[in-house]
Short mmCIF file of C-alpha atoms in Angstrom, two decimals:
data_model
loop_
_atom_site.label_atom_id
_atom_site.label_comp_id
_atom_site.label_asym_id
_atom_site.label_seq_id
_atom_site.Cartn_x
_atom_site.Cartn_y
_atom_site.Cartn_z
CA MET F 721 -99.55 -31.24 41.82
CA GLY F 722 -100.21 -27.65 42.92
CA VAL F 723 -98.39 -26.14 39.97
CA PHE F 724 -100.22 -28.47 37.58
CA GLN F 725 -103.61 -27.45 39.01
CA ALA F 726 -102.57 -23.79 38.82
CA LEU F 727 -101.80 -24.25 35.10
CA VAL F 728 -105.17 -25.93 34.51
CA ASP F 729 -106.93 -23.05 36.25
CA ALA F 730 -104.82 -20.33 34.60
CA PHE F 731 -105.60 -21.52 31.06
CA GLY F 732 -109.21 -22.28 31.81
CA PHE F 733 -109.13 -26.03 31.11
CA SER F 734 -111.92 -28.18 32.52
CA GLY F 735 -109.40 -30.57 34.11
CA ALA F 736 -105.94 -32.11 34.01
CA VAL F 737 -106.92 -34.47 31.19
CA ALA F 738 -108.00 -31.57 28.98
CA LEU F 739 -104.67 -29.80 29.57
CA LEU F 740 -102.75 -32.97 28.77
CA SER F 741 -104.77 -33.45 25.60
CA PHE F 742 -103.98 -29.91 24.52
CA VAL F 743 -100.24 -30.40 25.19
CA ALA F 744 -100.31 -33.71 23.31
CA LEU F 745 -101.92 -32.05 20.29
CA LEU F 746 -99.36 -29.25 20.39
CA ILE F 747 -96.47 -31.77 20.43
CA ALA F 748 -98.03 -33.67 17.55
CA ILE F 749 -98.35 -30.51 15.45
CA LEU F 750 -94.78 -29.40 16.20
CA VAL F 751 -93.42 -32.83 15.31
CA ALA F 752 -95.31 -32.80 12.02
CA VAL F 753 -94.29 -29.27 10.99
CA GLN F 754 -90.54 -29.92 10.65
CA PRO F 755 -90.68 -32.85 8.19
CA ALA F 756 -93.49 -31.17 6.29
CA SER F 757 -91.50 -27.97 5.74
CA TRP F 758 -88.41 -29.93 4.63
CA LEU F 759 -90.61 -31.87 2.31
CA LEU F 760 -92.22 -28.80 0.78
CA SER F 761 -88.81 -27.49 -0.25
CA ARG F 762 -87.61 -30.81 -1.75
CA ALA F 763 -90.90 -32.17 -3.10
CA PRO F 764 -90.62 -30.40 -6.49
CA TYR F 765 -87.51 -32.47 -7.25
CA ILE F 766 -89.04 -35.88 -6.51
CA PHE F 767 -90.61 -36.37 -9.96
CA PRO F 768 -87.59 -35.02 -11.91
CA ALA F 769 -85.16 -37.12 -9.86
CA SER F 770 -86.81 -40.42 -10.82
CA PHE F 771 -87.27 -39.29 -14.40
CA ILE F 772 -83.56 -38.52 -14.60
CA ARG F 773 -82.61 -41.82 -12.96
CA GLY F 774 -84.73 -43.57 -15.58
CA GLU F 775 -82.93 -41.67 -18.34
CA GLU F 776 -79.58 -42.51 -16.77
CA GLY F 777 -80.59 -46.14 -17.01
CA ASN F 778 -80.88 -45.68 -20.78
CA MET F 779 -77.37 -44.24 -21.09
CA LEU F 780 -74.74 -46.29 -22.87
CA SER F 781 -72.59 -48.52 -20.72
CA ARG F 782 -68.81 -48.46 -20.91
CA ARG F 783 -68.98 -51.83 -22.67
CA THR F 784 -71.31 -50.48 -25.40
CA LEU F 785 -69.02 -47.50 -25.95
CA GLU F 786 -66.09 -49.87 -26.25
CA GLU F 787 -68.00 -52.03 -28.75
CA LEU F 788 -68.73 -48.89 -30.73
CA THR F 789 -65.03 -48.16 -31.07
CA GLU F 790 -64.48 -51.75 -32.18
CA ALA F 791 -67.35 -51.75 -34.70
CA GLY F 792 -64.97 -51.54 -37.67
CA SER F 793 -67.35 -49.54 -39.84
CA LEU F 794 -69.95 -46.81 -39.58
CA GLU F 795 -72.66 -49.30 -40.62
CA GLY F 796 -71.60 -51.65 -37.80
CA ALA F 797 -71.66 -48.83 -35.25
CA ILE F 798 -75.11 -47.67 -36.37
CA ALA F 799 -76.37 -51.26 -36.07
CA LEU F 800 -75.03 -51.36 -32.50
CA LEU F 801 -77.03 -48.25 -31.64
CA GLU F 802 -80.23 -49.68 -33.11
CA ASN F 803 -81.87 -50.53 -29.78
CA THR F 804 -80.74 -47.41 -27.95
CA SER F 805 -82.15 -43.89 -27.66
CA TYR F 806 -79.73 -42.91 -30.48
CA ALA F 807 -81.58 -44.95 -33.08
CA PRO F 808 -83.85 -42.14 -34.42
CA TYR F 809 -80.85 -39.84 -34.86
CA VAL F 810 -78.19 -41.98 -36.48
CA ASN F 811 -78.39 -43.40 -39.98
CA LEU F 812 -76.24 -43.33 -43.07
CA GLU F 813 -78.25 -40.60 -44.80
CA GLU F 814 -78.13 -38.10 -41.95
CA ASN F 815 -75.47 -35.47 -41.26
CA LEU F 816 -74.30 -37.17 -38.06
CA GLU F 817 -72.81 -34.00 -36.59
CA LEU F 818 -76.11 -32.14 -36.86
CA SER F 819 -78.45 -35.01 -36.03
CA LEU F 820 -76.54 -35.71 -32.79
CA LYS F 821 -76.76 -32.01 -31.97
CA VAL F 822 -80.53 -32.33 -32.43
CA TYR F 823 -80.53 -35.32 -30.06
CA LEU F 824 -78.67 -33.24 -27.46
CA ALA F 825 -81.15 -30.39 -27.99
CA HIS F 826 -84.03 -32.83 -27.34
CA VAL F 827 -82.35 -34.05 -24.14
CA ASN F 828 -81.95 -30.42 -23.02
CA GLU F 829 -85.58 -29.73 -23.84
CA ASP F 830 -86.79 -32.76 -21.84
CA VAL F 831 -84.84 -31.64 -18.77
CA LEU F 832 -86.20 -28.12 -19.13
CA LYS F 833 -89.76 -29.48 -19.20
CA ILE F 834 -89.45 -31.37 -15.91
CA ALA F 835 -87.30 -28.85 -13.98
CA PRO F 836 -89.17 -27.16 -11.12
CA GLY F 837 -89.50 -23.40 -10.30
CA LYS F 838 -86.24 -21.51 -9.82
CA ALA F 839 -84.22 -24.41 -11.20
CA ARG F 840 -86.15 -24.12 -14.46
CA GLU F 841 -85.43 -20.39 -14.65
CA PHE F 842 -81.73 -21.08 -14.25
CA LEU F 843 -81.72 -24.00 -16.69
CA GLU F 844 -83.60 -21.88 -19.22
CA ILE F 845 -80.76 -19.32 -19.17
CA MET F 846 -78.21 -22.12 -19.30
CA ILE F 847 -79.81 -24.04 -22.17
CA ARG F 848 -80.99 -21.11 -24.30
CA GLY F 849 -77.65 -19.31 -23.99
CA ARG F 850 -75.82 -22.51 -24.72
CA TRP F 851 -77.67 -23.10 -28.00
CA ASP F 852 -77.09 -19.53 -29.10
CA VAL F 853 -73.37 -19.95 -28.52
CA GLU F 854 -73.39 -23.45 -30.01
CA ASN F 855 -75.16 -22.27 -33.18
CA ILE F 856 -72.87 -19.25 -33.61
CA VAL F 857 -69.75 -21.37 -33.04
CA PHE F 858 -71.02 -23.96 -35.52
CA ILE F 859 -71.60 -21.31 -38.20
CA LEU F 860 -68.25 -19.61 -37.48
CA THR F 861 -66.42 -22.95 -37.70
CA GLU F 862 -68.14 -23.88 -40.97
CA LYS F 863 -67.38 -20.45 -42.49
CA PHE F 864 -63.78 -20.72 -41.25
CA SER F 865 -63.32 -24.07 -42.96
CA GLY F 866 -65.00 -22.75 -46.12
CA GLN F 867 -68.01 -25.09 -45.84
CA ARG F 868 -71.31 -24.01 -47.35
CA ILE F 869 -74.14 -24.70 -44.98
CA PHE F 870 -77.62 -23.91 -46.13
CA GLU F 871 -79.76 -24.75 -43.12
CA LEU F 872 -79.64 -25.39 -39.40
CA PRO F 873 -82.24 -27.80 -37.98
CA GLU F 874 -85.26 -25.98 -36.56
CA ASP F 875 -84.86 -27.83 -33.24
CA LEU F 876 -81.47 -26.19 -32.69
CA ILE F 877 -82.72 -22.69 -33.51
CA ARG F 878 -85.84 -23.06 -31.36
CA LEU F 879 -83.83 -23.73 -28.21
CA GLY F 880 -81.73 -20.58 -28.57
CA THR F 881 -82.83 -16.96 -28.23
CA LEU F 882 -81.59 -15.73 -31.61
CA PRO F 883 -84.49 -15.35 -34.04
CA ARG F 884 -84.73 -17.50 -37.13
CA ASP F 885 -84.10 -14.50 -39.43
CA THR F 886 -80.82 -13.73 -37.67
CA ILE F 887 -79.69 -17.36 -38.01
CA SER F 888 -80.68 -17.34 -41.71
CA SER F 889 -78.65 -14.18 -42.32
CA LEU F 890 -75.66 -15.75 -40.51
CA LEU F 891 -75.93 -18.81 -42.72
CA GLU F 892 -75.82 -16.53 -45.75
CA ALA F 893 -72.78 -14.56 -44.47
CA ALA F 894 -69.82 -14.43 -46.86
CA ASP F 895 -67.14 -15.24 -44.27
CA VAL F 896 -66.25 -15.26 -40.56
CA GLU F 897 -65.98 -11.46 -40.35
CA ASP F 898 -69.37 -11.08 -41.97
CA VAL F 899 -70.89 -13.40 -39.34
CA VAL F 900 -69.42 -11.19 -36.58
CA LEU F 901 -70.77 -8.03 -38.23
CA LYS F 902 -74.24 -9.52 -38.61
CA LEU F 903 -74.27 -10.28 -34.87
CA GLU F 904 -73.32 -6.71 -33.97
CA LYS F 905 -76.72 -5.77 -32.57
CA THR F 906 -77.19 -8.91 -30.47
CA ALA F 907 -75.95 -9.54 -26.90
CA TYR F 908 -72.98 -11.41 -28.38
CA GLY F 909 -71.88 -8.62 -30.74
CA GLU F 910 -69.72 -6.72 -28.26
CA PHE F 911 -67.76 -9.84 -27.22
CA LEU F 912 -67.22 -11.00 -30.77
CA LYS F 913 -66.09 -7.54 -31.84
CA ASN F 914 -63.50 -7.54 -29.04
CA GLY F 915 -62.00 -10.69 -30.50
CA LEU F 916 -62.09 -9.40 -34.07
CA ARG F 917 -58.76 -7.53 -33.76
CA GLU F 918 -56.93 -10.69 -32.62
CA TRP F 919 -58.73 -12.72 -35.27
CA LYS F 920 -57.46 -10.35 -37.95
CA ALA F 921 -53.93 -10.40 -36.50
CA THR F 922 -53.59 -14.14 -35.88
CA GLY F 923 -56.34 -15.83 -37.89
CA ALA F 924 -57.07 -17.94 -34.79
CA LEU F 925 -60.77 -18.77 -34.52
CA SER F 926 -60.33 -19.21 -30.77
CA SER F 927 -60.08 -15.40 -30.45
CA LEU F 928 -63.74 -15.24 -31.52
CA ILE F 929 -65.06 -18.45 -29.94
CA GLU F 930 -63.53 -18.09 -26.48
CA PRO F 931 -65.04 -14.63 -25.74
CA LEU F 932 -68.44 -16.12 -26.56
CA TYR F 933 -67.97 -18.94 -24.05
CA GLY F 934 -66.53 -16.44 -21.58
CA TYR F 935 -69.62 -14.24 -21.83
CA TYR F 936 -71.93 -17.24 -21.58
CA ASN F 937 -70.16 -18.64 -18.50
CA SER F 938 -70.13 -15.25 -16.72
CA LYS F 939 -73.86 -14.97 -17.37
CA LEU F 940 -74.38 -18.43 -15.89
CA LEU F 941 -72.44 -17.57 -12.74
CA ASP F 942 -74.65 -14.49 -12.31
CA ALA F 943 -77.79 -16.53 -12.90
CA ALA F 944 -76.70 -19.07 -10.28
CA SER F 945 -76.97 -16.34 -7.62
CA SER F 946 -80.74 -16.33 -8.10
CA LEU F 947 -80.92 -19.88 -6.75
CA ARG F 948 -81.28 -20.57 -3.04
CA GLY F 949 -79.73 -22.88 -0.43
CA GLU F 950 -78.18 -26.12 -1.61
CA ASP F 951 -79.35 -25.53 -5.20
CA ARG F 952 -77.14 -22.48 -5.28
CA SER F 953 -74.07 -24.09 -3.73
CA ILE F 954 -74.27 -27.20 -5.94
CA THR F 955 -74.77 -25.13 -9.08
CA ARG F 956 -71.79 -22.95 -8.21
CA THR F 957 -69.67 -26.05 -7.52
CA ILE F 958 -70.53 -27.65 -10.86
CA LEU F 959 -70.23 -24.40 -12.83
CA GLY F 960 -66.99 -23.57 -11.02
CA MET F 961 -65.42 -26.88 -12.06
CA ARG F 962 -66.52 -26.45 -15.66
CA ILE F 963 -65.41 -22.84 -15.91
CA ASP F 964 -62.06 -23.65 -14.31
CA SER F 965 -61.53 -26.32 -16.93
CA ARG F 966 -62.72 -24.01 -19.72
CA ASN F 967 -60.46 -21.17 -18.49
CA ILE F 968 -57.42 -23.42 -18.56
CA ILE F 969 -58.19 -24.77 -22.03
CA THR F 970 -58.89 -21.25 -23.33
CA LEU F 971 -55.60 -20.05 -21.89
CA LEU F 972 -53.62 -22.93 -23.38
CA ARG F 973 -55.30 -22.74 -26.79
CA MET F 974 -54.82 -19.00 -27.09
CA LYS F 975 -51.23 -19.36 -25.94
CA ASN F 976 -50.76 -21.98 -28.63
CA ASP F 977 -52.39 -19.70 -31.21
CA GLY F 978 -49.87 -16.95 -30.41
CA ILE F 979 -52.23 -14.51 -28.70
CA PRO F 980 -50.02 -12.04 -26.74
CA PRO F 981 -49.97 -12.46 -22.90
CA GLU F 982 -51.44 -9.01 -22.26
CA SER F 983 -54.56 -9.94 -24.26
CA LEU F 984 -55.15 -13.28 -22.52
CA GLU F 985 -56.71 -12.23 -19.24
CA LYS F 986 -59.80 -10.73 -20.81
CA TYR F 987 -60.74 -14.15 -22.18
CA LEU F 988 -60.83 -15.77 -18.74
CA VAL F 989 -63.97 -15.91 -16.60
CA PRO F 990 -63.35 -14.55 -13.09
CA GLY F 991 -65.02 -15.71 -9.88
CA VAL F 992 -63.87 -19.34 -10.00
CA GLU F 993 -61.19 -21.20 -8.05
CA LEU F 994 -58.29 -21.48 -10.51
CA TYR F 995 -58.72 -17.95 -11.87
CA GLY F 996 -56.86 -16.65 -8.82
CA GLU F 997 -53.88 -18.85 -9.70
CA VAL F 998 -53.36 -17.16 -13.06
CA SER F 999 -51.15 -14.15 -12.36
CA PRO F 1000 -49.62 -11.94 -15.09
CA ALA F 1001 -46.34 -13.85 -14.58
CA VAL F 1002 -48.12 -17.13 -15.35
CA LEU F 1003 -49.60 -15.63 -18.53
CA GLU F 1004 -46.03 -15.07 -19.74
CA GLU F 1005 -45.26 -18.82 -19.47
CA ASN F 1006 -45.63 -21.33 -22.30
CA VAL F 1007 -48.18 -24.19 -22.26
CA GLN F 1008 -45.98 -26.50 -20.17
CA GLY F 1009 -45.05 -23.69 -17.81
CA ILE F 1010 -48.70 -22.89 -17.15
CA LEU F 1011 -49.52 -26.57 -16.56
CA HIS F 1012 -46.52 -26.94 -14.20
CA HIS F 1013 -47.60 -23.85 -12.27
CA LEU F 1014 -51.17 -25.19 -11.89
CA ALA F 1015 -49.89 -28.63 -10.86
CA GLY F 1016 -47.97 -26.94 -8.05
CA THR F 1017 -50.72 -24.69 -6.75
CA SER F 1018 -54.13 -26.17 -7.54
CA ALA F 1019 -56.12 -28.81 -5.67
CA TYR F 1020 -55.71 -31.26 -8.59
CA PRO F 1021 -51.94 -31.82 -9.00
CA GLU F 1022 -52.39 -35.40 -10.27
CA MET F 1023 -54.69 -34.24 -13.09
CA PHE F 1024 -52.22 -31.55 -14.18
CA PHE F 1025 -49.26 -33.93 -14.06
CA ARG F 1026 -51.18 -36.30 -16.34
CA ALA F 1027 -51.93 -33.36 -18.64
CA ILE F 1028 -48.22 -32.40 -18.68
CA ARG F 1029 -47.14 -35.98 -19.50
CA SER F 1030 -49.72 -36.18 -22.26
CA TYR F 1031 -48.81 -32.79 -23.75
CA GLU F 1032 -45.09 -33.56 -23.68
CA LYS F 1033 -45.78 -36.80 -25.54
CA THR F 1034 -48.23 -35.60 -28.20
CA ARG F 1035 -48.10 -31.77 -28.16
CA ASN F 1036 -51.86 -31.98 -28.68
CA LEU F 1037 -54.12 -29.75 -26.58
CA ASN F 1038 -57.13 -31.95 -27.40
CA ASP F 1039 -55.54 -34.64 -25.20
CA VAL F 1040 -55.13 -32.11 -22.36
CA GLU F 1041 -58.75 -31.05 -22.81
CA ARG F 1042 -59.90 -34.68 -22.56
CA ILE F 1043 -57.96 -35.19 -19.31
CA LEU F 1044 -59.50 -32.05 -17.78
CA GLU F 1045 -62.95 -33.04 -18.99
CA ALA F 1046 -62.58 -36.54 -17.54
CA GLU F 1047 -61.80 -35.05 -14.13
CA VAL F 1048 -64.82 -32.71 -14.29
CA LEU F 1049 -67.07 -35.62 -15.29
CA ARG F 1050 -65.69 -37.81 -12.50
CA GLN F 1051 -66.62 -35.14 -9.96
CA VAL F 1052 -70.00 -34.52 -11.59
CA GLU F 1053 -70.72 -38.26 -11.37
CA GLU F 1054 -69.96 -38.16 -7.66
CA ILE F 1055 -72.37 -35.24 -7.24
CA SER F 1056 -75.01 -37.07 -9.28
CA SER F 1057 -74.91 -40.12 -7.02
CA SER F 1058 -75.07 -38.15 -3.77
CA GLN F 1059 -77.43 -35.26 -4.64
CA VAL F 1060 -80.89 -36.68 -5.19
CA PHE F 1061 -83.56 -34.07 -4.52
CA ASN F 1062 -81.98 -30.86 -5.78
CA ILE F 1063 -80.76 -29.22 -8.98
CA GLY F 1064 -77.55 -31.29 -8.85
CA ILE F 1065 -79.19 -34.34 -10.40
CA LEU F 1066 -80.47 -32.29 -13.38
CA LEU F 1067 -77.17 -30.50 -14.00
CA ALA F 1068 -75.14 -33.68 -13.64
CA TYR F 1069 -77.37 -35.54 -16.09
CA LEU F 1070 -77.13 -32.73 -18.64
CA LEU F 1071 -73.34 -32.77 -18.47
CA LEU F 1072 -72.96 -36.56 -18.43
CA LYS F 1073 -75.40 -37.03 -21.32
CA GLU F 1074 -73.67 -34.34 -23.34
CA ALA F 1075 -70.33 -36.06 -22.75
CA GLU F 1076 -71.84 -39.37 -23.88
CA ILE F 1077 -73.28 -37.85 -27.06
CA ASN F 1078 -69.91 -36.23 -27.78
CA ARG F 1079 -68.21 -39.61 -27.44
CA VAL F 1080 -70.70 -41.30 -29.74
CA ARG F 1081 -70.26 -38.49 -32.27
CA THR F 1082 -66.47 -38.82 -32.05
CA ALA F 1083 -66.67 -42.58 -32.56
CA LEU F 1084 -69.08 -42.35 -35.52
CA LEU F 1085 -67.18 -39.57 -37.28
CA ALA F 1086 -63.87 -41.35 -36.68
CA LEU F 1087 -65.28 -44.55 -38.18
CA LYS F 1088 -66.66 -42.57 -41.11
CA ASN F 1089 -63.21 -41.08 -41.71
CA GLY F 1090 -61.59 -44.51 -41.56
CA MET F 1091 -59.56 -43.99 -38.39
CA LYS F 1092 -57.83 -46.96 -36.79
CA GLU F 1093 -59.50 -48.80 -33.89
CA ASP F 1094 -56.83 -47.95 -31.31
CA GLU F 1095 -56.96 -44.27 -32.23
CA ILE F 1096 -60.76 -44.22 -31.91
CA LYS F 1097 -60.52 -46.03 -28.60
CA LYS F 1098 -58.09 -43.42 -27.32
CA LEU F 1099 -60.38 -40.58 -28.36
CA VAL F 1100 -63.55 -42.11 -26.97
CA MET F 1101 -62.57 -44.14 -23.94
CA GLU F 1102 -59.95 -41.94 -22.32
CA ALA F 1103 -62.53 -39.63 -20.79
CA VAL F 1104 -64.87 -42.43 -19.62
CA MET R 1282 -124.54 -48.02 28.20
CA VAL R 1283 -122.84 -45.96 30.93
CA VAL R 1284 -120.36 -43.54 29.42
CA GLU R 1285 -118.78 -40.48 31.04
CA THR R 1286 -119.25 -38.06 28.18
CA SER R 1287 -116.25 -35.80 28.83
CA GLU R 1288 -113.80 -38.68 29.43
CA ALA R 1289 -115.09 -40.52 26.38
CA ALA R 1290 -114.66 -37.40 24.32
CA LEU R 1291 -111.06 -37.16 25.49
CA ALA R 1292 -110.52 -40.80 24.54
CA MET R 1293 -111.65 -39.82 21.09
CA VAL R 1294 -108.79 -37.30 20.97
CA GLY R 1295 -106.57 -40.39 21.19
CA ILE R 1296 -108.33 -41.81 18.13
CA ALA R 1297 -107.90 -38.53 16.29
CA LEU R 1298 -104.18 -38.40 17.11
CA GLY R 1299 -103.52 -42.02 16.18
CA VAL R 1300 -105.52 -42.14 12.96
CA GLY R 1301 -104.99 -38.51 11.95
CA ILE R 1302 -101.24 -38.13 12.40
CA ALA R 1303 -100.35 -41.62 11.17
CA GLY R 1304 -102.69 -41.07 8.22
CA PHE R 1305 -101.01 -37.73 7.53
CA GLY R 1306 -97.61 -39.44 7.58
CA SER R 1307 -98.77 -42.20 5.28
CA ALA R 1308 -100.43 -39.79 2.87
CA LEU R 1309 -97.24 -37.76 2.60
CA GLY R 1310 -95.08 -40.88 2.30
CA VAL R 1311 -97.25 -42.42 -0.40
CA GLY R 1312 -97.45 -39.03 -2.13
CA ILE R 1313 -93.67 -38.64 -2.19
CA ALA R 1314 -93.14 -42.16 -3.48
CA GLY R 1315 -96.00 -41.67 -5.95
CA ALA R 1316 -94.44 -38.53 -7.43
CA SER R 1317 -91.23 -40.47 -7.81
CA ALA R 1318 -93.04 -43.42 -9.44
CA ALA R 1319 -94.67 -40.99 -11.89
CA GLY R 1320 -91.22 -39.71 -12.85
CA ALA R 1321 -89.98 -43.26 -13.41
CA VAL R 1322 -92.97 -44.20 -15.55
CA ALA R 1323 -92.69 -40.95 -17.55
CA SER R 1324 -89.12 -41.88 -18.42
CA ASN R 1325 -90.13 -45.42 -19.40
CA PRO R 1326 -93.70 -46.80 -19.20
CA ALA R 1327 -92.26 -50.25 -18.41
CA ASN R 1328 -91.19 -48.86 -15.01
CA PHE R 1329 -94.61 -49.52 -13.46
CA SER R 1330 -94.95 -52.58 -11.24
CA LYS R 1331 -91.78 -52.39 -9.13
CA PRO R 1332 -92.17 -48.66 -8.34
CA LEU R 1333 -95.82 -49.42 -7.46
CA ILE R 1334 -94.74 -51.97 -4.83
CA LEU R 1335 -92.27 -49.48 -3.34
CA GLN R 1336 -94.95 -46.79 -3.35
CA GLN R 1337 -97.20 -48.97 -1.16
CA LEU R 1338 -94.71 -49.37 1.71
CA PRO R 1339 -95.54 -46.08 3.51
CA GLN R 1340 -99.24 -47.04 3.63
CA THR R 1341 -98.77 -49.42 6.56
CA GLN R 1342 -98.32 -46.66 9.16
CA GLY R 1343 -101.79 -45.35 8.31
CA ILE R 1344 -103.17 -48.88 8.77
CA TYR R 1345 -101.46 -49.24 12.19
CA GLY R 1346 -102.95 -45.86 13.20
CA PHE R 1347 -106.37 -47.01 12.05
CA LEU R 1348 -106.06 -50.23 14.10
CA VAL R 1349 -105.09 -48.27 17.24
CA GLY R 1350 -108.12 -46.03 16.59
CA ILE R 1351 -110.39 -49.08 16.35
CA PHE R 1352 -108.93 -50.50 19.60
CA ILE R 1353 -109.61 -47.23 21.46
CA LEU R 1354 -113.08 -46.95 19.96
CA SER R 1355 -114.03 -50.46 20.96
CA GLY R 1356 -112.35 -50.26 24.41
CA ALA R 1357 -113.65 -46.84 25.43
CA ILE R 1358 -116.86 -46.28 23.53
CA LEU R 1359 -118.39 -49.46 22.11
CA SER R 1360 -117.56 -51.72 25.09
CA GLY R 1361 -119.98 -49.90 27.40
CA LYS R 1362 -117.32 -49.53 30.12
CA THR R 1363 -117.22 -46.43 32.30
CA VAL R 1364 -114.32 -44.39 30.95
CA THR R 1365 -112.11 -43.15 33.77
CA PRO R 1366 -109.64 -40.22 33.47
CA GLU R 1367 -106.79 -42.80 33.51
CA MET R 1368 -108.36 -44.62 30.56
CA SER R 1369 -108.74 -41.44 28.55
CA ILE R 1370 -105.12 -40.48 29.26
CA ALA R 1371 -104.08 -43.97 28.11
CA ALA R 1372 -106.13 -43.48 24.94
CA ILE R 1373 -104.46 -40.14 24.20
CA ALA R 1374 -101.00 -41.57 24.99
CA ALA R 1375 -101.58 -44.58 22.73
CA GLY R 1376 -102.93 -42.40 19.94
CA LEU R 1377 -100.02 -39.98 20.21
CA THR R 1378 -97.46 -42.80 20.29
CA MET R 1379 -98.90 -44.34 17.15
CA GLY R 1380 -99.41 -40.98 15.48
CA ILE R 1381 -95.83 -39.87 15.93
CA ALA R 1382 -94.48 -43.33 15.02
CA GLY R 1383 -96.70 -43.08 11.94
CA LEU R 1384 -94.69 -40.09 10.75
CA THR R 1385 -91.93 -42.56 9.90
CA ALA R 1386 -93.96 -43.00 6.71
CA ILE R 1387 -92.56 -39.66 5.51
CA GLY R 1388 -88.99 -40.86 5.85
CA GLN R 1389 -90.01 -44.15 4.32
CA GLY R 1390 -91.60 -42.29 1.43
CA VAL R 1391 -88.35 -40.37 0.81
CA THR R 1392 -86.36 -43.64 0.95
CA CYS R 1393 -88.81 -45.29 -1.42
CA ALA R 1394 -88.70 -42.27 -3.77
CA GLY R 1395 -84.92 -42.59 -3.94
CA GLY R 1396 -85.33 -46.35 -4.37
CA ILE R 1397 -87.79 -45.89 -7.23
CA GLY R 1398 -85.19 -43.68 -8.94
CA ALA R 1399 -82.60 -46.41 -8.44
CA VAL R 1400 -84.96 -49.07 -9.85
CA ALA R 1401 -85.76 -46.80 -12.82
CA LYS R 1402 -82.04 -46.67 -13.54
CA ASN R 1403 -81.37 -50.36 -12.90
CA ASP R 1404 -84.22 -52.67 -11.95
CA GLY R 1405 -81.76 -55.28 -10.70
CA VAL R 1406 -81.46 -53.37 -7.43
CA PHE R 1407 -85.17 -53.72 -6.56
CA GLY R 1408 -84.62 -56.28 -3.75
CA LYS R 1409 -81.93 -54.16 -2.14
CA VAL R 1410 -83.93 -50.93 -2.16
CA MET R 1411 -86.94 -52.82 -0.73
CA VAL R 1412 -84.74 -53.64 2.28
CA TYR R 1413 -83.90 -49.94 2.71
CA GLY R 1414 -87.57 -49.06 2.47
CA ILE R 1415 -88.62 -51.67 5.01
CA MET R 1416 -86.04 -50.41 7.56
CA ALA R 1417 -88.24 -47.41 8.46
CA GLU R 1418 -91.13 -49.82 9.07
CA PHE R 1419 -89.36 -51.19 12.14
CA PHE R 1420 -89.93 -47.98 14.10
CA ALA R 1421 -93.58 -47.83 13.07
CA ILE R 1422 -94.00 -51.41 14.35
CA LEU R 1423 -92.34 -50.45 17.65
CA GLY R 1424 -94.77 -47.54 17.98
CA PHE R 1425 -97.72 -49.80 17.22
CA VAL R 1426 -96.63 -52.43 19.80
CA MET R 1427 -96.11 -49.72 22.42
CA ALA R 1428 -99.52 -48.18 21.69
CA VAL R 1429 -101.17 -51.60 22.16
CA MET R 1430 -99.29 -52.11 25.46
CA ILE R 1431 -100.47 -48.70 26.70
CA LEU R 1432 -104.05 -49.64 25.84
CA LEU R 1433 -103.67 -53.01 27.61
CA ASN R 1434 -102.33 -51.34 30.76
CA GLY R 1435 -104.93 -48.60 30.59
CA GLY R 1436 -107.71 -51.19 30.61
CA LEU R 1437 -108.89 -50.36 27.12
CA LEU R 1438 -108.06 -53.76 25.63
#
């Protein structure tokens, strides 16, 4: 009791009860501080998380996607989408390709509106850069196939950083090379110009498109460093998976297009897991050789063996791309269900919704072009 | 009314701890669940009633804290008893027990926020997420029972 009394006297309390009260208050404050500080860091994600879960609830089920592939006609498929969030964007008069792009742009815009603080800054770079690249690739592809496009929807231009005048001049460009020249003074000019030599030599559009994606993905990896804590690690995980997949597809496509091995490395984005696996010796291999090498060294042998089997059967890199994409989406879905109050839920939704819109677009365009049901099913359902 | 002013004042610290901390916990819990409910309703205005029920769960801790405060007030101040140092310590202990147990409302709020997200995605899981939300209540009830027992033993009830 002597020590206790000494403490009471030393701190000038009126008695033992006063000291105990003070200690009790101190404990109470300390206990409250820890949960409060955790909460302050996660609180900004509480509203977006529920909003996203609500939007996930509106996503198409596997059954609906299957029904879409079995619709038999474009009219039937559009009728199936009548009571879904797709309804305002799909009808027989619209250019389905563009109107579904507009839908995706609106989804991106909604996520941008609800994203908090640093996450919004990152998503802004991600979404704005993405629509720049998307718009340029769309124009390049249309010019390549000799299509005459007169206008891009305002909603697609607004989300990018390229001004309307630049987009208008691109739309008026005479051909692919003219598009590249008109972009000379933008951030994308240097990367497109690098691909111009290969484009002239091989005529492969991938030599122009892939450097664009490469630049965009490198920029995203840099931007991810501005995030903190678990936001940063989750973003790097998701980006890493996507860039790995993109690197492999770029490599295989350019290999297929006859781009020489010594020119391939510059199209790959460094700083991700599988990049380290691609040595100069691997670049000398053919498509199957590269896939066999990755099956032996990467963390996803099963995925690569499936890709090899598929490629040996069809010789179609689109099938390989779908297998890689399915694996990325499977992992993103896992992240989405376990990461609730951080950037993971926003990123996962963006990727999963984009994949869904791509599948709907594939199904509708396939129906429009009169493809057979089993072929449509293969295209749409394989990655689900 | 014979009241030892200093001891009664210390008993009031117990009220402050019980009502204040539990109220703080409940306010945070309801706030967390409320932000989540707002997200759900922004996605789809039909997501209103079930998230509202989940949002209410973290309120109970604040009510338990309020009841403990009332018990101390009536036992130490309004009853006219002479408040001894032991009684005031019991009041502080009871208030602190309830206050800290009331912080479970924060965890409950986080659980309910996650649950509201799940209901927004698929309202068929409402019953299941209610069970998750109610789990945190158990510890608040234990705290409340213990606070009442402290008050009974301290002669305040």
